[in-house]
């Protein structure tokens, strides 16, 4: 080129340009990491607010029960309630078994009587046929 401008870059100029590009990309990466960290921190804060929101709301409403004052312990049922529940459950199971046994005995009785009924029906038919044949 005859313009008098040297278009070819010297080795120093190329290294400087390369370093500038690396610096720009590093700056962009750092900026992106910072933005990602800020976004992640924001998400964490929102999640913590949602998790703790129920307790704060209960305290704001004036509900200050034992569970909240004792650090969130759950109340346990007394032994009497458990025993009463087990008694009722056992009674219901016993009634169910009794009803099943009663139904089974009725079914057995019907099965036992079925051949007798068939026999009586057969005898009645035979008598009818005899009377018809006599006429």
PDB file of C-alpha atoms in Angstrom:
ATOM      1  CA  UNK A   1       0.000   0.000   0.000  1.00  0.00           C
ATOM      2  CA  UNK A   2       1.335   3.293  -1.028  1.00  0.00           C
ATOM      3  CA  UNK A   3      -0.438   5.467   1.492  1.00  0.00           C
ATOM      4  CA  UNK A   4       2.493   5.362   3.806  1.00  0.00           C
ATOM      5  CA  UNK A   5       0.578   3.741   6.681  1.00  0.00           C
ATOM      6  CA  UNK A   6       2.047   0.556   7.946  1.00  0.00           C
ATOM      7  CA  UNK A   7      -0.902  -1.898   8.029  1.00  0.00           C
ATOM      8  CA  UNK A   8       1.033  -4.706   9.547  1.00  0.00           C
ATOM      9  CA  UNK A   9       1.032  -4.623  13.299  1.00  0.00           C
ATOM     10  CA  UNK A  10       4.181  -5.292  15.120  1.00  0.00           C
ATOM     11  CA  UNK A  11       4.369  -8.163  17.586  1.00  0.00           C
ATOM     12  CA  UNK A  12       4.083  -5.737  20.491  1.00  0.00           C
ATOM     13  CA  UNK A  13       0.929  -4.194  19.048  1.00  0.00           C
ATOM     14  CA  UNK A  14      -0.657  -7.624  18.550  1.00  0.00           C
ATOM     15  CA  UNK A  15       0.149  -8.638  22.121  1.00  0.00           C
ATOM     16  CA  UNK A  16      -1.286  -5.366  23.416  1.00  0.00           C
ATOM     17  CA  UNK A  17      -4.468  -5.876  21.389  1.00  0.00           C
ATOM     18  CA  UNK A  18      -4.730  -9.460  22.629  1.00  0.00           C
ATOM     19  CA  UNK A  19      -4.282  -8.334  26.234  1.00  0.00           C
ATOM     20  CA  UNK A  20      -6.942  -5.658  25.766  1.00  0.00           C
ATOM     21  CA  UNK A  21      -9.372  -8.253  24.413  1.00  0.00           C
ATOM     22  CA  UNK A  22      -8.635 -10.600  27.324  1.00  0.00           C
ATOM     23  CA  UNK A  23      -9.109  -7.761  29.796  1.00  0.00           C
ATOM     24  CA  UNK A  24     -12.442  -6.831  28.226  1.00  0.00           C
ATOM     25  CA  UNK A  25     -13.654 -10.436  28.318  1.00  0.00           C
ATOM     26  CA  UNK A  26     -12.462 -10.800  31.927  1.00  0.00           C
ATOM     27  CA  UNK A  27     -14.290  -7.604  32.875  1.00  0.00           C
ATOM     28  CA  UNK A  28     -17.443  -8.862  31.180  1.00  0.00           C
ATOM     29  CA  UNK A  29     -17.146 -12.214  32.992  1.00  0.00           C
ATOM     30  CA  UNK A  30     -16.640 -10.491  36.346  1.00  0.00           C
ATOM     31  CA  UNK A  31     -19.642  -8.255  35.728  1.00  0.00           C
ATOM     32  CA  UNK A  32     -21.772 -11.281  34.804  1.00  0.00           C
ATOM     33  CA  UNK A  33     -20.641 -13.171  37.925  1.00  0.00           C
ATOM     34  CA  UNK A  34     -21.480 -10.173  40.098  1.00  0.00           C
ATOM     35  CA  UNK A  35     -24.944  -9.885  38.547  1.00  0.00           C
ATOM     36  CA  UNK A  36     -25.538 -13.628  38.981  1.00  0.00           C
ATOM     37  CA  UNK A  37     -24.475 -13.438  42.630  1.00  0.00           C
ATOM     38  CA  UNK A  38     -26.829 -10.530  43.244  1.00  0.00           C
ATOM     39  CA  UNK A  39     -29.713 -12.362  41.571  1.00  0.00           C
ATOM     40  CA  UNK A  40     -29.020 -15.530  43.579  1.00  0.00           C
ATOM     41  CA  UNK A  41     -28.877 -13.556  46.819  1.00  0.00           C
ATOM     42  CA  UNK A  42     -32.181 -11.894  45.961  1.00  0.00           C
ATOM     43  CA  UNK A  43     -33.795 -15.289  45.314  1.00  0.00           C
ATOM     44  CA  UNK A  44     -32.437 -16.612  48.632  1.00  0.00           C
ATOM     45  CA  UNK A  45     -33.808 -13.618  50.528  1.00  0.00           C
ATOM     46  CA  UNK A  46     -37.240 -14.024  48.954  1.00  0.00           C
ATOM     47  CA  UNK A  47     -37.258 -17.735  49.781  1.00  0.00           C
ATOM     48  CA  UNK A  48     -36.298 -17.052  53.386  1.00  0.00           C
ATOM     49  CA  UNK A  49     -39.034 -14.443  53.659  1.00  0.00           C
ATOM     50  CA  UNK A  50     -41.589 -16.923  52.330  1.00  0.00           C
ATOM     51  CA  UNK A  51     -40.422 -19.618  54.748  1.00  0.00           C
ATOM     52  CA  UNK A  52     -40.443 -17.314  57.747  1.00  0.00           C
ATOM     53  CA  UNK A  53     -43.583 -15.457  56.697  1.00  0.00           C
ATOM     54  CA  UNK A  54     -45.985 -17.833  58.447  1.00  0.00           C
ATOM     55  CA  UNK A  55     -44.358 -17.404  61.851  1.00  0.00           C
ATOM     56  CA  UNK A  56     -44.167 -13.646  61.510  1.00  0.00           C
ATOM     57  CA  UNK A  57     -47.796 -13.435  60.471  1.00  0.00           C
ATOM     58  CA  UNK A  58     -48.913 -15.553  63.427  1.00  0.00           C
ATOM     59  CA  UNK A  59     -46.954 -13.356  65.820  1.00  0.00           C
ATOM     60  CA  UNK A  60     -48.353 -10.221  64.196  1.00  0.00           C
ATOM     61  CA  UNK A  61     -51.896 -11.527  64.618  1.00  0.00           C
ATOM     62  CA  UNK A  62     -51.281 -12.010  68.325  1.00  0.00           C
ATOM     63  CA  UNK A  63     -51.347 -15.786  68.272  1.00  0.00           C
ATOM     64  CA  UNK A  64     -48.691 -16.538  70.845  1.00  0.00           C
ATOM     65  CA  UNK A  65     -49.340 -20.163  71.732  1.00  0.00           C
ATOM     66  CA  UNK A  66     -47.036 -22.662  73.405  1.00  0.00           C
ATOM     67  CA  UNK A  67     -45.780 -24.061  70.110  1.00  0.00           C
ATOM     68  CA  UNK A  68     -44.343 -20.729  69.027  1.00  0.00           C
ATOM     69  CA  UNK A  69     -42.870 -19.890  72.443  1.00  0.00           C
ATOM     70  CA  UNK A  70     -41.228 -23.302  72.847  1.00  0.00           C
ATOM     71  CA  UNK A  71     -39.495 -23.108  69.503  1.00  0.00           C
ATOM     72  CA  UNK A  72     -42.122 -24.806  67.395  1.00  0.00           C
ATOM     73  CA  UNK A  73     -42.597 -28.017  69.390  1.00  0.00           C
ATOM     74  CA  UNK A  74     -45.585 -30.042  68.332  1.00  0.00           C
ATOM     75  CA  UNK A  75     -48.137 -30.928  70.948  1.00  0.00           C
ATOM     76  CA  UNK A  76     -48.525 -34.609  71.762  1.00  0.00           C
ATOM     77  CA  UNK A  77     -51.715 -36.410  72.545  1.00  0.00           C
ATOM     78  CA  UNK A  78     -52.200 -37.560  76.069  1.00  0.00           C
ATOM     79  CA  UNK A  79     -52.073 -41.271  76.862  1.00  0.00           C
ATOM     80  CA  UNK A  80     -55.788 -41.343  77.681  1.00  0.00           C
ATOM     81  CA  UNK A  81     -56.763 -40.174  74.209  1.00  0.00           C
ATOM     82  CA  UNK A  82     -54.645 -42.870  72.592  1.00  0.00           C
ATOM     83  CA  UNK A  83     -56.098 -45.598  74.820  1.00  0.00           C
ATOM     84  CA  UNK A  84     -59.644 -44.418  74.083  1.00  0.00           C
ATOM     85  CA  UNK A  85     -58.936 -44.441  70.353  1.00  0.00           C
ATOM     86  CA  UNK A  86     -57.553 -47.979  70.542  1.00  0.00           C
ATOM     87  CA  UNK A  87     -60.596 -49.152  72.528  1.00  0.00           C
ATOM     88  CA  UNK A  88     -62.977 -47.719  69.946  1.00  0.00           C
ATOM     89  CA  UNK A  89     -60.973 -49.281  67.127  1.00  0.00           C
ATOM     90  CA  UNK A  90     -60.967 -52.714  68.813  1.00  0.00           C
ATOM     91  CA  UNK A  91     -64.714 -52.469  69.467  1.00  0.00           C
ATOM     92  CA  UNK A  92     -65.410 -51.598  65.820  1.00  0.00           C
ATOM     93  CA  UNK A  93     -63.240 -54.485  64.627  1.00  0.00           C
ATOM     94  CA  UNK A  94     -65.026 -56.901  66.978  1.00  0.00           C
ATOM     95  CA  UNK A  95     -68.432 -55.748  65.717  1.00  0.00           C
ATOM     96  CA  UNK A  96     -67.249 -56.192  62.141  1.00  0.00           C
ATOM     97  CA  UNK A  97     -66.029 -59.737  62.850  1.00  0.00           C
ATOM     98  CA  UNK A  98     -69.314 -60.595  64.599  1.00  0.00           C
ATOM     99  CA  UNK A  99     -71.338 -59.334  61.639  1.00  0.00           C
ATOM    100  CA  UNK A 100     -69.188 -61.320  59.212  1.00  0.00           C
ATOM    101  CA  UNK A 101     -69.660 -64.491  61.283  1.00  0.00           C
ATOM    102  CA  UNK A 102     -73.445 -63.936  61.393  1.00  0.00           C
ATOM    103  CA  UNK A 103     -73.608 -63.474  57.622  1.00  0.00           C
ATOM    104  CA  UNK A 104     -71.492 -66.573  57.073  1.00  0.00           C
ATOM    105  CA  UNK A 105     -73.760 -68.687  59.310  1.00  0.00           C
ATOM    106  CA  UNK A 106     -76.855 -67.434  57.438  1.00  0.00           C
ATOM    107  CA  UNK A 107     -75.237 -68.331  54.143  1.00  0.00           C
ATOM    108  CA  UNK A 108     -74.367 -71.819  55.419  1.00  0.00           C
ATOM    109  CA  UNK A 109     -77.959 -72.292  56.626  1.00  0.00           C
ATOM    110  CA  UNK A 110     -79.309 -71.323  53.197  1.00  0.00           C
ATOM    111  CA  UNK A 111     -76.923 -73.725  51.490  1.00  0.00           C
ATOM    112  CA  UNK A 112     -78.017 -76.495  53.863  1.00  0.00           C
ATOM    113  CA  UNK A 113     -81.725 -75.838  53.227  1.00  0.00           C
ATOM    114  CA  UNK A 114     -81.357 -75.531  49.453  1.00  0.00           C
ATOM    115  CA  UNK A 115     -81.313 -79.295  48.710  1.00  0.00           C
ATOM    116  CA  UNK A 116     -84.343 -79.790  50.994  1.00  0.00           C
ATOM    117  CA  UNK A 117     -86.275 -77.168  49.052  1.00  0.00           C
ATOM    118  CA  UNK A 118     -85.324 -78.731  45.760  1.00  0.00           C
ATOM    119  CA  UNK A 119     -86.421 -82.135  47.046  1.00  0.00           C
ATOM    120  CA  UNK A 120     -89.802 -80.759  48.146  1.00  0.00           C
ATOM    121  CA  UNK A 121     -90.267 -79.062  44.786  1.00  0.00           C
ATOM    122  CA  UNK A 122     -89.437 -82.261  42.955  1.00  0.00           C
ATOM    123  CA  UNK A 123     -91.909 -84.225  45.097  1.00  0.00           C
ATOM    124  CA  UNK A 124     -94.624 -81.640  44.449  1.00  0.00           C
ATOM    125  CA  UNK A 125     -94.028 -81.877  40.701  1.00  0.00           C
ATOM    126  CA  UNK A 126     -94.163 -85.675  40.791  1.00  0.00           C
ATOM    127  CA  UNK A 127     -97.480 -85.574  42.693  1.00  0.00           C
ATOM    128  CA  UNK A 128     -98.890 -83.118  40.176  1.00  0.00           C
ATOM    129  CA  UNK A 129     -97.843 -85.289  37.290  1.00  0.00           C
ATOM    130  CA  UNK A 130     -99.412 -88.342  38.952  1.00  0.00           C
ATOM    131  CA  UNK A 131    -102.701 -86.506  39.474  1.00  0.00           C
ATOM    132  CA  UNK A 132    -102.695 -85.342  35.860  1.00  0.00           C
ATOM    133  CA  UNK A 133    -101.999 -88.808  34.574  1.00  0.00           C
ATOM    134  CA  UNK A 134    -104.841 -90.270  36.692  1.00  0.00           C
ATOM    135  CA  UNK A 135    -107.408 -87.994  35.086  1.00  0.00           C
TER     136      UNK A 135
END
